[in-house]
JSON list of C-alpha atoms in Angstrom, two decimals:
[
{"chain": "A", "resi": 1450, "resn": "UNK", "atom": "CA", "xyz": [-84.13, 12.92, -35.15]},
{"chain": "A", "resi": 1451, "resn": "UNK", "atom": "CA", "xyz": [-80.47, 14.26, -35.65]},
{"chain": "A", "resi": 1452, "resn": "UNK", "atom": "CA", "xyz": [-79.14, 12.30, -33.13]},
{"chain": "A", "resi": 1453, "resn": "UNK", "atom": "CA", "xyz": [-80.73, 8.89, -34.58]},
{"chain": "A", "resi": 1454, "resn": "UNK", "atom": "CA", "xyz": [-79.23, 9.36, -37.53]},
{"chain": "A", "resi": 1455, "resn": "UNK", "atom": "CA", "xyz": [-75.82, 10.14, -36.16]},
{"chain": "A", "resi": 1456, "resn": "UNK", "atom": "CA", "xyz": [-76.05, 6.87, -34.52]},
{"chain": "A", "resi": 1457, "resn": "UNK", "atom": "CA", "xyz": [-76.96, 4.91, -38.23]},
{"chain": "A", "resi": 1458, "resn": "UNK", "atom": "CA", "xyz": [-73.94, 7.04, -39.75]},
{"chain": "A", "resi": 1459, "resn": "UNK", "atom": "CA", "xyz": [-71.70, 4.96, -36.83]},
{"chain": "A", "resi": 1460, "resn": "UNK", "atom": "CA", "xyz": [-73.04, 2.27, -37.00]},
{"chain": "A", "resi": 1461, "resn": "UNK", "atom": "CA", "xyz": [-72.95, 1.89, -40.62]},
{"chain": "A", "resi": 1462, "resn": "UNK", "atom": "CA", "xyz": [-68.95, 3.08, -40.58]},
{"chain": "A", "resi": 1463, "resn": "UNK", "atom": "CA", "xyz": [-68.74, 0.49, -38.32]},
{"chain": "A", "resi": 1464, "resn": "UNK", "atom": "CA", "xyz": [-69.84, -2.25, -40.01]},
{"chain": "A", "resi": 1465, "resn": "UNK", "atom": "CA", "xyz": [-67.97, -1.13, -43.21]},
{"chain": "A", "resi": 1466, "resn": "UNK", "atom": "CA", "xyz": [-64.25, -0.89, -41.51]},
{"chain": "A", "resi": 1467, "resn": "UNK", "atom": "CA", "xyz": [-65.22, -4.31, -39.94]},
{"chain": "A", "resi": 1468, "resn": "UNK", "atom": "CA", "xyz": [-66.40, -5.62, -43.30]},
{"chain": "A", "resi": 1469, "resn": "UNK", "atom": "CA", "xyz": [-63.30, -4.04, -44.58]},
{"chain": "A", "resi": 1470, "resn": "UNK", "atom": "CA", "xyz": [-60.69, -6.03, -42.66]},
{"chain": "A", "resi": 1471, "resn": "UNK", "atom": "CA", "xyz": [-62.62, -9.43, -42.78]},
{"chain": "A", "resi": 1472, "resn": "UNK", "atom": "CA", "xyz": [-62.59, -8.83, -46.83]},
{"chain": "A", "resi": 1473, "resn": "UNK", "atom": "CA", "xyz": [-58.28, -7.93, -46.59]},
{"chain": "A", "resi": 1474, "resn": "UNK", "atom": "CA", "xyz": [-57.92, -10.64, -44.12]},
{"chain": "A", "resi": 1475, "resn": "UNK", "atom": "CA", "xyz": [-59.83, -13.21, -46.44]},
{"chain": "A", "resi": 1476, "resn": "UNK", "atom": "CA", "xyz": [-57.41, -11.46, -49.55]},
{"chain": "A", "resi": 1477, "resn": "UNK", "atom": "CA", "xyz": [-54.38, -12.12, -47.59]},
{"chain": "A", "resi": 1478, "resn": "UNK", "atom": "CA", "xyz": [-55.23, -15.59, -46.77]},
{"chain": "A", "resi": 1479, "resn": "UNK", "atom": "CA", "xyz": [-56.03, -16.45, -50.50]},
{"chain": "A", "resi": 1480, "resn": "UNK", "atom": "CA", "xyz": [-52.90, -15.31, -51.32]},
{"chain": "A", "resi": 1481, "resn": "UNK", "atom": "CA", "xyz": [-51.05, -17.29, -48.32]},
{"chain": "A", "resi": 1482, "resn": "UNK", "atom": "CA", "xyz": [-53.02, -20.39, -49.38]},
{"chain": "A", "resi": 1483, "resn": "UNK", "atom": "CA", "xyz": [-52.11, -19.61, -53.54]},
{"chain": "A", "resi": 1484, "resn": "UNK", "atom": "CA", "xyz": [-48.85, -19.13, -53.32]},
{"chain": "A", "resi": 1485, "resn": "UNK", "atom": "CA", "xyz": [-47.56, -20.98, -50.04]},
{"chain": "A", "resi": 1486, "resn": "UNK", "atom": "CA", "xyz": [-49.66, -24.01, -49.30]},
{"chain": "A", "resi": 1487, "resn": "UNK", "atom": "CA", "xyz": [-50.54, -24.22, -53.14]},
{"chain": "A", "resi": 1488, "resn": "UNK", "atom": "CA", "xyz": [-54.00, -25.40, -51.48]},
{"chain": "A", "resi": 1489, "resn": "UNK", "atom": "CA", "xyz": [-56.54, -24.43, -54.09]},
{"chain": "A", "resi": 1490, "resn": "UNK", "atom": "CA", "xyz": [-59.52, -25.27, -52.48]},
{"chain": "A", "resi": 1491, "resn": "UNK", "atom": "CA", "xyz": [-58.55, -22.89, -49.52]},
{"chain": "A", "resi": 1492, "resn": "UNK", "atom": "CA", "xyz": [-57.67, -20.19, -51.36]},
{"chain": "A", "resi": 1493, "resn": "UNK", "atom": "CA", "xyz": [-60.60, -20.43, -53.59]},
{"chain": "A", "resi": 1494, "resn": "UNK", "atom": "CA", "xyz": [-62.81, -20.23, -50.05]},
{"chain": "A", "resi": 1495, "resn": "UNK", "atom": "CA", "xyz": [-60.78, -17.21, -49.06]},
{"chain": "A", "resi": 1496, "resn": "UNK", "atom": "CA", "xyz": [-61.38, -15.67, -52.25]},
{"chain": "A", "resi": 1497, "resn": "UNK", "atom": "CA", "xyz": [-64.77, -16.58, -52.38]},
{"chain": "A", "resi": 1498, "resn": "UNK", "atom": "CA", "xyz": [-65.40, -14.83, -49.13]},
{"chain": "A", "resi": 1499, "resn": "UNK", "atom": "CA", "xyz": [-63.19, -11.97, -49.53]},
{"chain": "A", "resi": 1500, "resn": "UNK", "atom": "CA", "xyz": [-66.08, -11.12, -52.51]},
{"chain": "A", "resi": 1501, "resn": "UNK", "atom": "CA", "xyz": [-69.09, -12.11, -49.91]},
{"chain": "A", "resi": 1502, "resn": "UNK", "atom": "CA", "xyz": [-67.82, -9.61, -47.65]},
{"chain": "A", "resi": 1503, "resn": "UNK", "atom": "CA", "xyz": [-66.86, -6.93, -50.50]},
{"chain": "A", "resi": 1504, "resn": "UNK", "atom": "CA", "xyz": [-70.79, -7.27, -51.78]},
{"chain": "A", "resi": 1505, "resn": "UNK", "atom": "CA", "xyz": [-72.25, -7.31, -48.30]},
{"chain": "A", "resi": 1506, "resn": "UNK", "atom": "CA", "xyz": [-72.02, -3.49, -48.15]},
{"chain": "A", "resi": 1507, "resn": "UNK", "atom": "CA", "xyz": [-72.29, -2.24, -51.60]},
{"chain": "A", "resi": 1508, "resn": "UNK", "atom": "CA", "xyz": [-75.62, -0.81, -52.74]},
{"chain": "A", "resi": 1509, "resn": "UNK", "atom": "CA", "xyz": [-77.82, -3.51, -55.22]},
{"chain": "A", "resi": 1510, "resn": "UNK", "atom": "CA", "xyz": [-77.26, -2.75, -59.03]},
{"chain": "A", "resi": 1511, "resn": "UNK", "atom": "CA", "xyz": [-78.99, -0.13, -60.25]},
{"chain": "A", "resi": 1512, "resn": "UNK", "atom": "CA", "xyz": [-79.65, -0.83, -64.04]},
{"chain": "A", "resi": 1513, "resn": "UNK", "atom": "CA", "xyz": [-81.57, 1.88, -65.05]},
{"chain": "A", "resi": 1514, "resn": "UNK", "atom": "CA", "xyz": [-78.91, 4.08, -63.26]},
{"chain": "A", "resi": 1515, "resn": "UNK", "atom": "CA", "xyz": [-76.40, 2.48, -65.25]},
{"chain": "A", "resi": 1516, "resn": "UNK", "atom": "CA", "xyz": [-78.26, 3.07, -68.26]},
{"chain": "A", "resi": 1517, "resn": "UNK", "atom": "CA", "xyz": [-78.31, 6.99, -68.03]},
{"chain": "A", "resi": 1518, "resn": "UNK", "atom": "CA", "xyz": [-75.13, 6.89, -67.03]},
{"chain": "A", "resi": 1519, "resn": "UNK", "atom": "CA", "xyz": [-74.28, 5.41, -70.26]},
{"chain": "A", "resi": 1520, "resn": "UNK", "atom": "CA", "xyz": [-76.91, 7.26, -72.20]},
{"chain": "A", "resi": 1521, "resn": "UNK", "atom": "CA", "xyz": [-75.34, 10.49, -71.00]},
{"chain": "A", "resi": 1522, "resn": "UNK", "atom": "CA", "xyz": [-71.52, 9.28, -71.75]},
{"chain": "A", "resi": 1523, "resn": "UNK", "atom": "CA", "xyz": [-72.87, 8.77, -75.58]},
{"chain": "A", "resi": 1524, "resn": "UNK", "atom": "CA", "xyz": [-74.44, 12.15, -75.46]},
{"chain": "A", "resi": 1525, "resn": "UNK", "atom": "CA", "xyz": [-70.89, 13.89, -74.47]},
{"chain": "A", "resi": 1526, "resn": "UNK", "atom": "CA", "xyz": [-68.94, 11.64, -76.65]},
{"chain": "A", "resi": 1527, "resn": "UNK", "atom": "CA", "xyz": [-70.70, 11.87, -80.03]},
{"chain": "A", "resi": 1528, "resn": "UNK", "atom": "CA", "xyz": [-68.63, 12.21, -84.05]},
{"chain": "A", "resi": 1529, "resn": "UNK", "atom": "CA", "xyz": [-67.39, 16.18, -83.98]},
{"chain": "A", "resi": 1530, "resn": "UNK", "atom": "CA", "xyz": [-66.54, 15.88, -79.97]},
{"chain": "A", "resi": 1531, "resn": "UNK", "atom": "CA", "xyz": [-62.77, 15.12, -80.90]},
{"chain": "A", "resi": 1532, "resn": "UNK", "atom": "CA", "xyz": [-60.97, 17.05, -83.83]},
{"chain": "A", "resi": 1533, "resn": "UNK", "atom": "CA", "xyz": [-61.32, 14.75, -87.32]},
{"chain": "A", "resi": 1534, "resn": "UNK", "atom": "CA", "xyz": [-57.43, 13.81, -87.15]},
{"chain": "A", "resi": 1535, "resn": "UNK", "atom": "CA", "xyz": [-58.14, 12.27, -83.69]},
{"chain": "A", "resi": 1536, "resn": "UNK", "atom": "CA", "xyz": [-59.03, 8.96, -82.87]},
{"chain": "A", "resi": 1537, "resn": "UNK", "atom": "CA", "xyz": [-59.35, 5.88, -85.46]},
{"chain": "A", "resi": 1538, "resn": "UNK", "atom": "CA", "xyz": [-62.30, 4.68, -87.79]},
{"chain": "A", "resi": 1539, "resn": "UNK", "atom": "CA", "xyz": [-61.62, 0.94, -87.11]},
{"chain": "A", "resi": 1540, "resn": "UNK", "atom": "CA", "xyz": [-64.43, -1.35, -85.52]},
{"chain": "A", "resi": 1541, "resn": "UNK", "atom": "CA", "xyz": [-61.70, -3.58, -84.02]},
{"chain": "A", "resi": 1542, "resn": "UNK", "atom": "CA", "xyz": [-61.86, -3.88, -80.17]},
{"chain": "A", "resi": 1543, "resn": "UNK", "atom": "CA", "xyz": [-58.49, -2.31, -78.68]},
{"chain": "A", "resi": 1544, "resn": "UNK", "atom": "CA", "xyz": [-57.36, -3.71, -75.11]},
{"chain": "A", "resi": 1545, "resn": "UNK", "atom": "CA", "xyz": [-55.60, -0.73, -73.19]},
{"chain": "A", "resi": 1546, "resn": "UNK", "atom": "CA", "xyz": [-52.69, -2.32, -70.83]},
{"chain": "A", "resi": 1547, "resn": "UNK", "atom": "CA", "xyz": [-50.53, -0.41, -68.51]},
{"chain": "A", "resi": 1548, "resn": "UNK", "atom": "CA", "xyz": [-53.41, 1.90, -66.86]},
{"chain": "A", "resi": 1549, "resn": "UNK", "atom": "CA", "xyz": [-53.57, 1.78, -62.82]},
{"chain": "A", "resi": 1550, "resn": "UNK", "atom": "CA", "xyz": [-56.43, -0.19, -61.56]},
{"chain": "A", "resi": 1551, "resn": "UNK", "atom": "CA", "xyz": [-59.02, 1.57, -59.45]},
{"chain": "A", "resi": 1552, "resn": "UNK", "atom": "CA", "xyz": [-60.22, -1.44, -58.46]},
{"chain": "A", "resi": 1553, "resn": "UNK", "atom": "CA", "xyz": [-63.47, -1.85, -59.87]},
{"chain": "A", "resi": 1554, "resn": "UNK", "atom": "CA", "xyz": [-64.03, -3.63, -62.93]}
]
């Protein structure tokens, strides 16, 4: 009923904005530990389960998702999409630096 799921929503928020802080707490402790104790071994554990906590509440990879996605990308993006004096014929990889993070890589 409506008011069952109401109650998942919460709880599920909940759980995320606790998972949240324990992930930022764990970040701010691998930074203490990197930069101030210069204890690598604690850090590394902070770090380690800043991630745990990060994958606790994200959804398990979906593959074949990912492959549409990609599928669909190539179907936008094919030779004609861009005007013929745009882009470059080269095979080399390029690395873009500068661009803002969004924080998934």
């Amino acid at each position: 009923d409506k008011n069952n799921v109401q109650m998942h929503q919460k709880i599920a928020n909940t759980k995320n904005l606790l998972v949240d802080a324990l992930k930022r707490m764990h970040l701010t402790m691998f930074s203490y530990h990197d930069t101030k104790t210069k204890d690598a071994g604690k850090a590394w554990d902070h770090l380690s389960a800043a991630y745990r906590h990060k994958m606790s509440v994200l959804p398990p990879w979906n593959g074949q998702q990912e492959m549409q996605r990609v599928a669909m990308v190539k179907q936008v993006f094919t030779r004609g999409f861009w005007p013929d004096d745009v882009g470059s014929d080269s095979q080399v990889p390029i690395f873009i630096i500068g661009f803002v993070r969004s924080g998934s890589t």
